[in-house]
PDB file of C-alpha atoms and ligand atoms in Angstrom:
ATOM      1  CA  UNK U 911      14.561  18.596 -44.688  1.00 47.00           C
ATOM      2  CA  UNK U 912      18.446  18.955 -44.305  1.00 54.00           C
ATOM      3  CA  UNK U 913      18.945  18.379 -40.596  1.00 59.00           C
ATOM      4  CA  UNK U 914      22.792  19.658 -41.529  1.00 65.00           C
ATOM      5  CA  UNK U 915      21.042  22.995 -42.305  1.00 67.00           C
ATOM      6  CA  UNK U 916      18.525  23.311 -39.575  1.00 68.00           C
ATOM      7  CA  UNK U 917      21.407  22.508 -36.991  1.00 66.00           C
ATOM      8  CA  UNK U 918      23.541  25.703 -38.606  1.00 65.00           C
ATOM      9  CA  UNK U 919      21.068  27.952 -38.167  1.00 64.00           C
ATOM     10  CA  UNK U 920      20.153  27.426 -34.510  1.00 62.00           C
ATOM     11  CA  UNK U 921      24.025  27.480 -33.984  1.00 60.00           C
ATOM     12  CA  UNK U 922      23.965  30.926 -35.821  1.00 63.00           C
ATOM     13  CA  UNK U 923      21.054  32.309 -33.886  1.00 59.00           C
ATOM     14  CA  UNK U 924      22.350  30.827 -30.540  1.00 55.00           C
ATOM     15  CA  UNK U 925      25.455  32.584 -31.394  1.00 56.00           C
ATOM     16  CA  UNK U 926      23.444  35.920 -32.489  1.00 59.00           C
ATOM     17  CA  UNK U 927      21.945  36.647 -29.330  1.00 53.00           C
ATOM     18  CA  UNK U 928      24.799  36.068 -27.115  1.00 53.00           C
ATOM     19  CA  UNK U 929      26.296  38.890 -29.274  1.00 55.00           C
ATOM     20  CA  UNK U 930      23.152  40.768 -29.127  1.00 52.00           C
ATOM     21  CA  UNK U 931      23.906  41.407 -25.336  1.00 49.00           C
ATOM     22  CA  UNK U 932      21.334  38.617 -24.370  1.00 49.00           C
ATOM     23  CA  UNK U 933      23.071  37.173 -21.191  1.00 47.00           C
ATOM     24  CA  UNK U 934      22.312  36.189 -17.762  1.00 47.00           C
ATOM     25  CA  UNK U 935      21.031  39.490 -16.191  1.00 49.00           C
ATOM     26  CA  UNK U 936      23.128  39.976 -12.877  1.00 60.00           C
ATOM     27  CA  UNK U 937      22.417  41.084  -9.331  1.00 61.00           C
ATOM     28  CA  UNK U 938      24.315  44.474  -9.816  1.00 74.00           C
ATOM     29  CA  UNK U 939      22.115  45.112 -13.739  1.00 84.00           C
ATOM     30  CA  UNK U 940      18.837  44.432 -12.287  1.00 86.00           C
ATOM     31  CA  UNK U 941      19.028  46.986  -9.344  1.00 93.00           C
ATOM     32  CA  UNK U 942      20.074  49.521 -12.701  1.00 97.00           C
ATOM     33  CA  UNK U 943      16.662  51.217 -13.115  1.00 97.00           C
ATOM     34  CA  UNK U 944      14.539  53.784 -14.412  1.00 97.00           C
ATOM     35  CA  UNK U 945      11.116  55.218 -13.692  1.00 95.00           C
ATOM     36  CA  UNK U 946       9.699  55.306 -17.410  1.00 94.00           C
ATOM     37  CA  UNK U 947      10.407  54.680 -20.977  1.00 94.00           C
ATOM     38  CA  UNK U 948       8.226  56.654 -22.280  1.00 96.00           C
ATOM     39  CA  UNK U 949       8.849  60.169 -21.963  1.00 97.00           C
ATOM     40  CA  UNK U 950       7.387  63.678 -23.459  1.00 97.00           C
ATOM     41  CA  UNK U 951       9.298  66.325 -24.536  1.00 97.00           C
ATOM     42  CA  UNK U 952      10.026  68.449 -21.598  1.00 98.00           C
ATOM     43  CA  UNK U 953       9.924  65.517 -19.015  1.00 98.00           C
ATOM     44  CA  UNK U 954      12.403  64.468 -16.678  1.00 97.00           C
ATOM     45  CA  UNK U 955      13.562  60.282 -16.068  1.00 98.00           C
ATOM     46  CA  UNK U 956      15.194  59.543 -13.176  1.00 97.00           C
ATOM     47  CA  UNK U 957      18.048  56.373 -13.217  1.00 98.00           C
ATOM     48  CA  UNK U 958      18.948  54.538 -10.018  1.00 97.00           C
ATOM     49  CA  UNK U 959      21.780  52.607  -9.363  1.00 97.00           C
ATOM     50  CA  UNK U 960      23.597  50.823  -6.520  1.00 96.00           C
ATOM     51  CA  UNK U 961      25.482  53.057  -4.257  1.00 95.00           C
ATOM     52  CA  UNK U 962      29.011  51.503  -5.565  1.00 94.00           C
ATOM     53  CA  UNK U 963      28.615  52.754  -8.924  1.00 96.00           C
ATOM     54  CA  UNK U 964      28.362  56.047  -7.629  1.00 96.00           C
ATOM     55  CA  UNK U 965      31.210  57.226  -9.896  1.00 97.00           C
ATOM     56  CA  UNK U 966      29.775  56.029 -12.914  1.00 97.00           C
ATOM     57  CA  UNK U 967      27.303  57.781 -15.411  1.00 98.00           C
ATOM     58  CA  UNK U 968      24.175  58.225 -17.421  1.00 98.00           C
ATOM     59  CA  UNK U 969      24.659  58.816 -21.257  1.00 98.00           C
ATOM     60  CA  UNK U 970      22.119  60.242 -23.195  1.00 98.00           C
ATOM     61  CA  UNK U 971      20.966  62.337 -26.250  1.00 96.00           C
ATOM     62  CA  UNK U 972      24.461  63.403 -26.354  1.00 95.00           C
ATOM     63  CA  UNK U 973      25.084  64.387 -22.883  1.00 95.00           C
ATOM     64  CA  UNK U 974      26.377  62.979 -19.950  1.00 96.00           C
ATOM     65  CA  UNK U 975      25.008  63.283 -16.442  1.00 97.00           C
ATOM     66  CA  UNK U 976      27.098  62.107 -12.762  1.00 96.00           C
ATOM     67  CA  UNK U 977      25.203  60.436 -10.420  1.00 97.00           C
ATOM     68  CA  UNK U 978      24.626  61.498  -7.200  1.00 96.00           C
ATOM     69  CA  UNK U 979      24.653  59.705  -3.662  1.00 94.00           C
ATOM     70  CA  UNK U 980      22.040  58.885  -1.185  1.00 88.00           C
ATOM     71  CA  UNK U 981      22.257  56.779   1.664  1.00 86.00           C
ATOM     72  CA  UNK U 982      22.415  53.195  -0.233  1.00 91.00           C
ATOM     73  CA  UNK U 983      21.964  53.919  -3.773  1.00 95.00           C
ATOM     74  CA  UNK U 984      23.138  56.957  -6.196  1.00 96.00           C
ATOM     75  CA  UNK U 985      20.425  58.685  -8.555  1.00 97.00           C
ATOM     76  CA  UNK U 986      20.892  60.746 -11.413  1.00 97.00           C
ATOM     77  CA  UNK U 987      17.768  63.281 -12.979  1.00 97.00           C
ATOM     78  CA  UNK U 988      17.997  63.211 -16.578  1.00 98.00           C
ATOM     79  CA  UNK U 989      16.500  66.186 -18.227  1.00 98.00           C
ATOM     80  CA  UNK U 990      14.595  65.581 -21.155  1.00 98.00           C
ATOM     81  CA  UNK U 991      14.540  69.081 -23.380  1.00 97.00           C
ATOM     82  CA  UNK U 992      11.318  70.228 -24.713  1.00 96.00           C
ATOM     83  CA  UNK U 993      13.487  70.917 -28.026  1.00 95.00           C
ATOM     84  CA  UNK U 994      13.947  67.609 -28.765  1.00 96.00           C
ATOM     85  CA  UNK U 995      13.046  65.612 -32.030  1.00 96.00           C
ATOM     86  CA  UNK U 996      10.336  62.973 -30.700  1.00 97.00           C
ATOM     87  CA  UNK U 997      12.223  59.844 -31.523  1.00 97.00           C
ATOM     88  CA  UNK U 998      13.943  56.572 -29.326  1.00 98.00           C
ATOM     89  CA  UNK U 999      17.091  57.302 -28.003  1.00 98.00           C
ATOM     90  CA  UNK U1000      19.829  55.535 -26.354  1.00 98.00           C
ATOM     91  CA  UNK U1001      20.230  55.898 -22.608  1.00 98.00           C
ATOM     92  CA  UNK U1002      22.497  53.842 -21.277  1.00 98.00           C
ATOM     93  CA  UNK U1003      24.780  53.196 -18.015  1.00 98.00           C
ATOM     94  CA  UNK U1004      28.248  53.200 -17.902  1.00 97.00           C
ATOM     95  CA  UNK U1005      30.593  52.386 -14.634  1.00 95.00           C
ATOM     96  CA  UNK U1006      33.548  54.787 -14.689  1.00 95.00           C
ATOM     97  CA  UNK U1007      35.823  52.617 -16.809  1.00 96.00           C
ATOM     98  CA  UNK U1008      32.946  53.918 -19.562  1.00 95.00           C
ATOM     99  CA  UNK U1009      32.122  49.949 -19.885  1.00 96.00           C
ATOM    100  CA  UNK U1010      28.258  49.986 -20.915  1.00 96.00           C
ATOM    101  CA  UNK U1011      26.157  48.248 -17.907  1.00 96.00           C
ATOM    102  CA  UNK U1012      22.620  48.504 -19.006  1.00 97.00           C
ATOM    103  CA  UNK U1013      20.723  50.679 -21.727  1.00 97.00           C
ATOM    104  CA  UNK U1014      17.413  50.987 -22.976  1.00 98.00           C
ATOM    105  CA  UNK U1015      15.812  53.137 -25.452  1.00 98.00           C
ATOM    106  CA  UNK U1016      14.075  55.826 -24.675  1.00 98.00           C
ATOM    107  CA  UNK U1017      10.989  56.473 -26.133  1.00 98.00           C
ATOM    108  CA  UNK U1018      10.355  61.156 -26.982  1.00 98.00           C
ATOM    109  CA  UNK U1019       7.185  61.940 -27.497  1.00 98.00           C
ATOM    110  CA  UNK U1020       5.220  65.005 -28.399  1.00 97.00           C
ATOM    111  CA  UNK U1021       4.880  67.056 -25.521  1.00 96.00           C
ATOM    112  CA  UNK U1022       1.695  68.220 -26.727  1.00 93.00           C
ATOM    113  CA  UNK U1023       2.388  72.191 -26.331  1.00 96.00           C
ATOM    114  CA  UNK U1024      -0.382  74.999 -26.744  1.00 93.00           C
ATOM    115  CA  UNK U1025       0.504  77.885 -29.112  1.00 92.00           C
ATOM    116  CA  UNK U1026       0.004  81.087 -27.189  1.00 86.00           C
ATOM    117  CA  UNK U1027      -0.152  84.340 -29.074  1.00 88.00           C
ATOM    118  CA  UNK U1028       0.726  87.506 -27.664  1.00 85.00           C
ATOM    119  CA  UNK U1029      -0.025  90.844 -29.036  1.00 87.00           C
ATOM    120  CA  UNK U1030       3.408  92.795 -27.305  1.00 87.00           C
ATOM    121  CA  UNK U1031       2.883  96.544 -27.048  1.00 88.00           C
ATOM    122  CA  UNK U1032       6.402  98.954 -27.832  1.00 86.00           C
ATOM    123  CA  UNK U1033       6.847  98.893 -23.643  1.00 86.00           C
ATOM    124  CA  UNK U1034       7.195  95.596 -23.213  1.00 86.00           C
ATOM    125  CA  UNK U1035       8.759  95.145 -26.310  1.00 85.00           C
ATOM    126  CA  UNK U1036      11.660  97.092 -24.652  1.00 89.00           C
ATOM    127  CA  UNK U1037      11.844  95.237 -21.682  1.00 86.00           C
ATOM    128  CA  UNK U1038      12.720  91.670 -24.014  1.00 84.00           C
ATOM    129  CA  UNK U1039      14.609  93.302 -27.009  1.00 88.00           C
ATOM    130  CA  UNK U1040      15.439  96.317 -26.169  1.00 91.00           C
ATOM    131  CA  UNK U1041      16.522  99.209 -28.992  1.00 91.00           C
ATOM    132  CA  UNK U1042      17.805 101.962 -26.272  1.00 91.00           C
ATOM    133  CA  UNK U1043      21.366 101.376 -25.481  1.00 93.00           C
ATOM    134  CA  UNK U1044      21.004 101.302 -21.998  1.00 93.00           C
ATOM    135  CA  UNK U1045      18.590  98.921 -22.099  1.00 93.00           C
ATOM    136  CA  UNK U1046      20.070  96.768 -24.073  1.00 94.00           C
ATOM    137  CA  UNK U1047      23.169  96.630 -21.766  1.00 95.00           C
ATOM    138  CA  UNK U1048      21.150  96.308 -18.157  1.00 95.00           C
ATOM    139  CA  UNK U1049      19.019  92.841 -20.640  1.00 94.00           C
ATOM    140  CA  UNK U1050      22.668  91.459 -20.992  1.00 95.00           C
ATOM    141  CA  UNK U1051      23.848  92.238 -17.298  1.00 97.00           C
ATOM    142  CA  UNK U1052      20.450  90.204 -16.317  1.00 96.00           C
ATOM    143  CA  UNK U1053      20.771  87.559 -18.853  1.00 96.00           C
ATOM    144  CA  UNK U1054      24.641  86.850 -16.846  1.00 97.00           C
ATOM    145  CA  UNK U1055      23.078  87.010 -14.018  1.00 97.00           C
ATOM    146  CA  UNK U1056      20.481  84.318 -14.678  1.00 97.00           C
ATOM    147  CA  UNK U1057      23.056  82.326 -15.847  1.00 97.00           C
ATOM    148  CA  UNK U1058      25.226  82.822 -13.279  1.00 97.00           C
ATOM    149  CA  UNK U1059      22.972  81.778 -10.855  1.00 97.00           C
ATOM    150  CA  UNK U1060      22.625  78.210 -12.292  1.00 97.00           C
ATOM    151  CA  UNK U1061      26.509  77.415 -12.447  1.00 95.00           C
ATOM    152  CA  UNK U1062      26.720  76.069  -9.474  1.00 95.00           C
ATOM    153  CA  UNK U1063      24.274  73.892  -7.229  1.00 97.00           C
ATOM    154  CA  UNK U1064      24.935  71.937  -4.191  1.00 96.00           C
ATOM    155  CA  UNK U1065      25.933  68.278  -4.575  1.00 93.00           C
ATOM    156  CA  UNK U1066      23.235  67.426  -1.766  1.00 93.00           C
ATOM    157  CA  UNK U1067      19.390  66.916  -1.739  1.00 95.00           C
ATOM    158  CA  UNK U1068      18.426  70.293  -0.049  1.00 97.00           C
ATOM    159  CA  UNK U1069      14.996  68.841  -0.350  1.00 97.00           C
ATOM    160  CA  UNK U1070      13.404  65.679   1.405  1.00 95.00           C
ATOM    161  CA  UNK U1071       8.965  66.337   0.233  1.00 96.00           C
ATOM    162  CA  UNK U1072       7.400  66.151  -3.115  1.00 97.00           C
ATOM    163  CA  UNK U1073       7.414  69.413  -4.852  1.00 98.00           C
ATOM    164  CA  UNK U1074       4.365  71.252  -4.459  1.00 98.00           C
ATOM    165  CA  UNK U1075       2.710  74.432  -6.705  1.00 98.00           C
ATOM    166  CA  UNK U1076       3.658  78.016  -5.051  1.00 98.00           C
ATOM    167  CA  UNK U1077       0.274  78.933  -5.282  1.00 98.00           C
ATOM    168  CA  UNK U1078      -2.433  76.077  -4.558  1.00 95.00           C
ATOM    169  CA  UNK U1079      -5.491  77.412  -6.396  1.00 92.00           C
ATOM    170  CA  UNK U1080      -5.533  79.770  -9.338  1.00 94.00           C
ATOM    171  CA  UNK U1081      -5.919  78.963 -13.537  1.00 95.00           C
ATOM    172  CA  UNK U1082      -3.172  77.891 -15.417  1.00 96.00           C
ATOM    173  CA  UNK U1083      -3.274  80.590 -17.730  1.00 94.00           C
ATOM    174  CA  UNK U1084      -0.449  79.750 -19.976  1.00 93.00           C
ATOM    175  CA  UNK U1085       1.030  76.081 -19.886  1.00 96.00           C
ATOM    176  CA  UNK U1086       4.411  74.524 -19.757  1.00 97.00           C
ATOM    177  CA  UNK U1087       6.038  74.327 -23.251  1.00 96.00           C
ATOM    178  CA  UNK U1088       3.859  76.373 -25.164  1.00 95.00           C
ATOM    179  CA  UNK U1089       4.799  77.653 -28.255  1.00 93.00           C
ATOM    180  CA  UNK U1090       4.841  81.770 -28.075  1.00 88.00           C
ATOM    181  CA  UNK U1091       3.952  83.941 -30.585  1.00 89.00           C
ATOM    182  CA  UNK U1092       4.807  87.857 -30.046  1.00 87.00           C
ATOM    183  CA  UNK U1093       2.794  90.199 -32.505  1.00 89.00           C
ATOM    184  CA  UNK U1094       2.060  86.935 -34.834  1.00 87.00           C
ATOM    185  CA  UNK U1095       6.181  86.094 -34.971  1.00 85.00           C
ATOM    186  CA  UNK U1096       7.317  82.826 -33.459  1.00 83.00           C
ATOM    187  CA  UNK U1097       9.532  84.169 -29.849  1.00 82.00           C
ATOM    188  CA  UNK U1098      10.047  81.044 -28.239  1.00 89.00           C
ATOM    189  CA  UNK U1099       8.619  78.023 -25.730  1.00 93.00           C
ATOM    190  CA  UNK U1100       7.221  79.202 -22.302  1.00 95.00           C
ATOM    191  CA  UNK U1101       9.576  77.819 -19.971  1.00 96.00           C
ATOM    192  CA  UNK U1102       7.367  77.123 -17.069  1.00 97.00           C
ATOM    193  CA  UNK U1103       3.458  77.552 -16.104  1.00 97.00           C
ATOM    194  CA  UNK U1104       1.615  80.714 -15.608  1.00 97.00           C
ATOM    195  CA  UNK U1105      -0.682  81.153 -12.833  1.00 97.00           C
ATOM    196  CA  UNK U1106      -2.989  84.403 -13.273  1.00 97.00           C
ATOM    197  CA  UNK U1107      -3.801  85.539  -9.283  1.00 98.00           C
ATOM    198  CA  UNK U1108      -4.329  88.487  -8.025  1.00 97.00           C
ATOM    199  CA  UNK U1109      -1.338  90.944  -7.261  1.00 98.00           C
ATOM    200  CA  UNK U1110      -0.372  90.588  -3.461  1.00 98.00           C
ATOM    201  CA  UNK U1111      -1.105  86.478  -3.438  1.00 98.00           C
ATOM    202  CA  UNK U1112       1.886  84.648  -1.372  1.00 98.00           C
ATOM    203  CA  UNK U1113       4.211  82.951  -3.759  1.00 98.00           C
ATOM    204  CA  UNK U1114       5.146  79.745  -1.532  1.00 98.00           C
ATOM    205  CA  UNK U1115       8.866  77.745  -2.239  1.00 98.00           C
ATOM    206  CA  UNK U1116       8.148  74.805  -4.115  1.00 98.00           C
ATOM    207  CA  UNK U1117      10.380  73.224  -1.666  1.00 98.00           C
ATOM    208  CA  UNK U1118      13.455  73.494   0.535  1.00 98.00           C
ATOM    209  CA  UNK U1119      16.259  75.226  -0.892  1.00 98.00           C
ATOM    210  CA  UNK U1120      18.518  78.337  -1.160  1.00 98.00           C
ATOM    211  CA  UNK U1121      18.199  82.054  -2.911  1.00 98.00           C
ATOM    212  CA  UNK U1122      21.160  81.782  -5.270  1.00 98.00           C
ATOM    213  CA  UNK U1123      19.054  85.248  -7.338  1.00 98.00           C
ATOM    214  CA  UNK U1124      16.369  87.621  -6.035  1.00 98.00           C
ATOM    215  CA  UNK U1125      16.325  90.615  -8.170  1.00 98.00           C
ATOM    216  CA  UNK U1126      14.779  93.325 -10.036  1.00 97.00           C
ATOM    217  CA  UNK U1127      15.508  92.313 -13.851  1.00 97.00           C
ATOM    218  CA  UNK U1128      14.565  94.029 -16.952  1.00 94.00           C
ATOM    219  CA  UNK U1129      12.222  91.261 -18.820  1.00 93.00           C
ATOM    220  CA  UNK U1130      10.951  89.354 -15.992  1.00 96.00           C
ATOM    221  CA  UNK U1131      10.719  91.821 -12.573  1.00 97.00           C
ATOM    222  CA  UNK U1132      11.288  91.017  -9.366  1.00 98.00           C
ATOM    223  CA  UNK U1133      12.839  87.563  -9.942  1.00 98.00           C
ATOM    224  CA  UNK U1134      13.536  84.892  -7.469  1.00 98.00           C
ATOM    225  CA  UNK U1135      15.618  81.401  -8.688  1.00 98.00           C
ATOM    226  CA  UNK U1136      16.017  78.595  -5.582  1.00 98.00           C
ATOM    227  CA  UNK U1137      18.790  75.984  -5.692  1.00 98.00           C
ATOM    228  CA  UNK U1138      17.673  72.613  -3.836  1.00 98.00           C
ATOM    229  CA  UNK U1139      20.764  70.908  -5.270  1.00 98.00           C
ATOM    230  CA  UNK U1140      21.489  68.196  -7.672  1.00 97.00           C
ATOM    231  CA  UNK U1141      21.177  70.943 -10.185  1.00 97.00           C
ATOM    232  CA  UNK U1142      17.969  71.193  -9.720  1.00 98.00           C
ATOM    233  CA  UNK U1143      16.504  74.955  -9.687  1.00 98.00           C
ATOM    234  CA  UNK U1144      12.759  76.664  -9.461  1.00 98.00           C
ATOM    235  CA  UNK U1145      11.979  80.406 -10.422  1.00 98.00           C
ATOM    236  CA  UNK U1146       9.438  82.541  -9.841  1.00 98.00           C
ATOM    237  CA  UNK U1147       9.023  86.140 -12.114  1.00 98.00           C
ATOM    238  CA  UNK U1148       6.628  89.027 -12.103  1.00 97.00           C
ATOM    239  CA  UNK U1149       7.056  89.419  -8.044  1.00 98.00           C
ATOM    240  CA  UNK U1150       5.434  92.953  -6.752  1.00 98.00           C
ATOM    241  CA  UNK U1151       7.366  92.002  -3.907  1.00 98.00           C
ATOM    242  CA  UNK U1152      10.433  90.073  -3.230  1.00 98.00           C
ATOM    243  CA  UNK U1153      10.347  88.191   0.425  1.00 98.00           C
ATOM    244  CA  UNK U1154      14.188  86.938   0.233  1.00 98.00           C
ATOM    245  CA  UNK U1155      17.568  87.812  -0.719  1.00 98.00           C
ATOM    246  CA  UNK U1156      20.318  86.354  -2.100  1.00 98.00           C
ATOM    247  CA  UNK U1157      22.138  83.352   0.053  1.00 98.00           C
ATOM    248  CA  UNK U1158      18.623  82.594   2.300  1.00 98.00           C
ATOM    249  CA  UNK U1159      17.707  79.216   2.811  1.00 98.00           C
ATOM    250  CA  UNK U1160      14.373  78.911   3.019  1.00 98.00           C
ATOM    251  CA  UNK U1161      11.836  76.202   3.752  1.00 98.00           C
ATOM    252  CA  UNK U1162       9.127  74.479   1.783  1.00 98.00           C
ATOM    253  CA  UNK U1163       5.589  76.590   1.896  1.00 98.00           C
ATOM    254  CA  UNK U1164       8.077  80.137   3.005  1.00 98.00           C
ATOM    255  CA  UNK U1165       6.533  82.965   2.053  1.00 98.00           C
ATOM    256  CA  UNK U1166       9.493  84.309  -0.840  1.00 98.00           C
ATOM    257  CA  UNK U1167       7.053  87.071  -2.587  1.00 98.00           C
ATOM    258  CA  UNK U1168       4.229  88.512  -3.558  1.00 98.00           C
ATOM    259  CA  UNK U1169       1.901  87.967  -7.025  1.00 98.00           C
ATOM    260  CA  UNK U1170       2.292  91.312  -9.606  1.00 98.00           C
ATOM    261  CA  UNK U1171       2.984  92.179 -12.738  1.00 96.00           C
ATOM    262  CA  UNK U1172       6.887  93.272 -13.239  1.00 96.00           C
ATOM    263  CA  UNK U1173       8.678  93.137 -16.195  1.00 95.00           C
ATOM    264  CA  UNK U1174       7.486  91.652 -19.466  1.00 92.00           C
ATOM    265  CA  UNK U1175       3.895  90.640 -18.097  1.00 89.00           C
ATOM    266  CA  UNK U1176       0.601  91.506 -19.369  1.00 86.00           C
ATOM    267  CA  UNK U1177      -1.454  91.088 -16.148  1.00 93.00           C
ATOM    268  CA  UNK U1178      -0.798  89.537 -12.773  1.00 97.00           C
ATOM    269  CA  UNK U1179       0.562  86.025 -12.676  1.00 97.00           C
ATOM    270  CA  UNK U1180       3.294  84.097 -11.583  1.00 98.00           C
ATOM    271  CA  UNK U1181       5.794  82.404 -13.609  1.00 98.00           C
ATOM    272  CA  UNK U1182       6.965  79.536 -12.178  1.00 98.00           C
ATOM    273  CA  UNK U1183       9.548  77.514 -14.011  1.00 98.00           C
ATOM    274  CA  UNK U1184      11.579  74.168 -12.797  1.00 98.00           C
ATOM    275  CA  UNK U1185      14.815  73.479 -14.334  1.00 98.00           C
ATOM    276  CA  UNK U1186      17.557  71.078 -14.491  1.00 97.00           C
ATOM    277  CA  UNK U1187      20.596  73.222 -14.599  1.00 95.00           C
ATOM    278  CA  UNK U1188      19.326  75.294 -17.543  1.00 95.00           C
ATOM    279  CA  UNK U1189      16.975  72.723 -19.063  1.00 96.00           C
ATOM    280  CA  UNK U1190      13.412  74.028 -18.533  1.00 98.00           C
ATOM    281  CA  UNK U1191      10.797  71.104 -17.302  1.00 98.00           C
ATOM    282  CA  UNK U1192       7.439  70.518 -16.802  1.00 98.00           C
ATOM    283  CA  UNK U1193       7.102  71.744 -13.398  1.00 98.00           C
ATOM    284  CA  UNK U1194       4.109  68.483 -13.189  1.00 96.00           C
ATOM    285  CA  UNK U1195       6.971  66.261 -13.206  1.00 96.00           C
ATOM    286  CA  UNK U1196       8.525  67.850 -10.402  1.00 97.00           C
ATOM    287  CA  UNK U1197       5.563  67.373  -8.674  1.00 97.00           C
ATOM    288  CA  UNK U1198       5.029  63.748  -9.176  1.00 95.00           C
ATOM    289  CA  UNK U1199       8.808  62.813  -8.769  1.00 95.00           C
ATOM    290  CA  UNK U1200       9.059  60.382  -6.273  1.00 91.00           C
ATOM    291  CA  UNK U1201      12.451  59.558  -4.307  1.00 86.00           C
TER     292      UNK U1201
HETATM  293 ZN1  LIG L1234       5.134  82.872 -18.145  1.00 55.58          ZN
END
């Protein structure tokens, strides 16, 4: 044995993981957390960090997200797409000089998705992709509209309970995520969960929050979309009957609509979606999310 050796090579990996990041862990790193590591496609992971590095941010899958401030800490809900490639990736915390403070890697997995197939009839066909002109202009007035609405949401929690389901009982009919087929050609992923009901059953506010859209639109009816801040947005389609109006604030469990079958619908349901901003997620998560 060549003691000269062995000595250089505990020197080299002594000197390895000091520059692999593997020092003391402080106070301030270990109150850097996050609720899982293991995500599906579609999920949402929430980072918390102490209040004074309130200005800094979360980095991941090439987007950054600000934190936002509660009474002694500042949070930040990190939408996890249902289009993205199940791999690891980097999420990591930076302070506002961009200096890295903690990372991990982030485990995407298969969200699991149904395949729904739809057979789509020439009227609702129209009310998706419409051919008549003046369709087709009233689907791009709506479309700005939807997107209008999710610009802007207030920079406080308008919400303090778990989220709950707008309609307690009733079959999931389609799931979150699903992959949709219209007349055997690949459309797109259901953005939220389908409840089938009976027209006329009260659609209840997932929670507290304010009517930033309630209107009749083209593709999906008698729409409602909720803010309840930190960009964090529900929506309800297919309404017979719309209970609210723009600029309402209304309370967890209100009574916003009714159950029916407007716009692109092929019986009565409701179509409840969750989003952050415009990134669709599983409305379970929102359920389970604890604060
Ligand atoms: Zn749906």
């Amino acid at each position: 044995m060549n003691s000269k050796k062995e000595k250089t090579i505990i020197v080299l990996l002594l000197g390895f993981l000091f520059l692999s990041g593997w020092t003391p862990v402080t106070a301030a790193s270990e109150k850097i957390t996050i609720n899982k590591a293991n995500v599906q496609q579609g999920g949402l992971i929430k980072v918390t960090v102490p209040y004074d590095l309130k200005e800094g941010q979360v980095l991941f899958a090439g987007n950054d997200y600000d934190f936002k401030t509660e009474k002694n800490k500042a949070v930040t809900l990190v939408p996890v797409s249902y289009w993205l490639e199940t791999k690891r990736y980097k999420l990591s915390v930076v302070n506002k000089e961009k200096q890295v403070l903690k990372k991990w890697s982030i485990n995407v997995q298969d969200g699991d998705f149904d395949k729904s197939y739809l057979k789509v009839d020439k009227e609702n066909q129209e009310k998706v992709k419409p051919t008549d002109p003046k369709r087709q202009k009233r689907r791009k007035q709506d479309k700005k509209l939807v997107y209008q609405a999710r610009i802007a949401s207030s920079s406080e929690r308008l919400w303090t309970k778990s989220f709950i389901r707008p309609i307690a009982e009733g079959r999931v009919s389609t799931g979150f995520g699903a992959t949709r087929y219209h007349n055997g050609n690949l459309a797109n992923r259901h953005s939220g969960i389908d409840i089938a009901v009976p027209a006329g059953t009260p659609i209840k506010a997932t929670n507290a929050g304010k009517v930033v859209l309630a209107d009749d639109l083209l593709a999906t009816g008698n729409t409602i979309i909720s803010d309840h801040g930190w960009d964090v947005f529900s929506s309800y389609l297919h309404c017979s009957e719309l209970k609210v109006k723009r600029g309402d604030k209304v309370e967890q469990g209100a009574v916003i609509g009714l159950v029916g079958d407007t716009g692109f619908s092929t019986g009565s349901h409701l179509h409840w979606s969750m989003s952050i901003g415009r990134i669709f997620i599983n409305p379970a998560d929102f359920i389970r999310l604890k604060l």
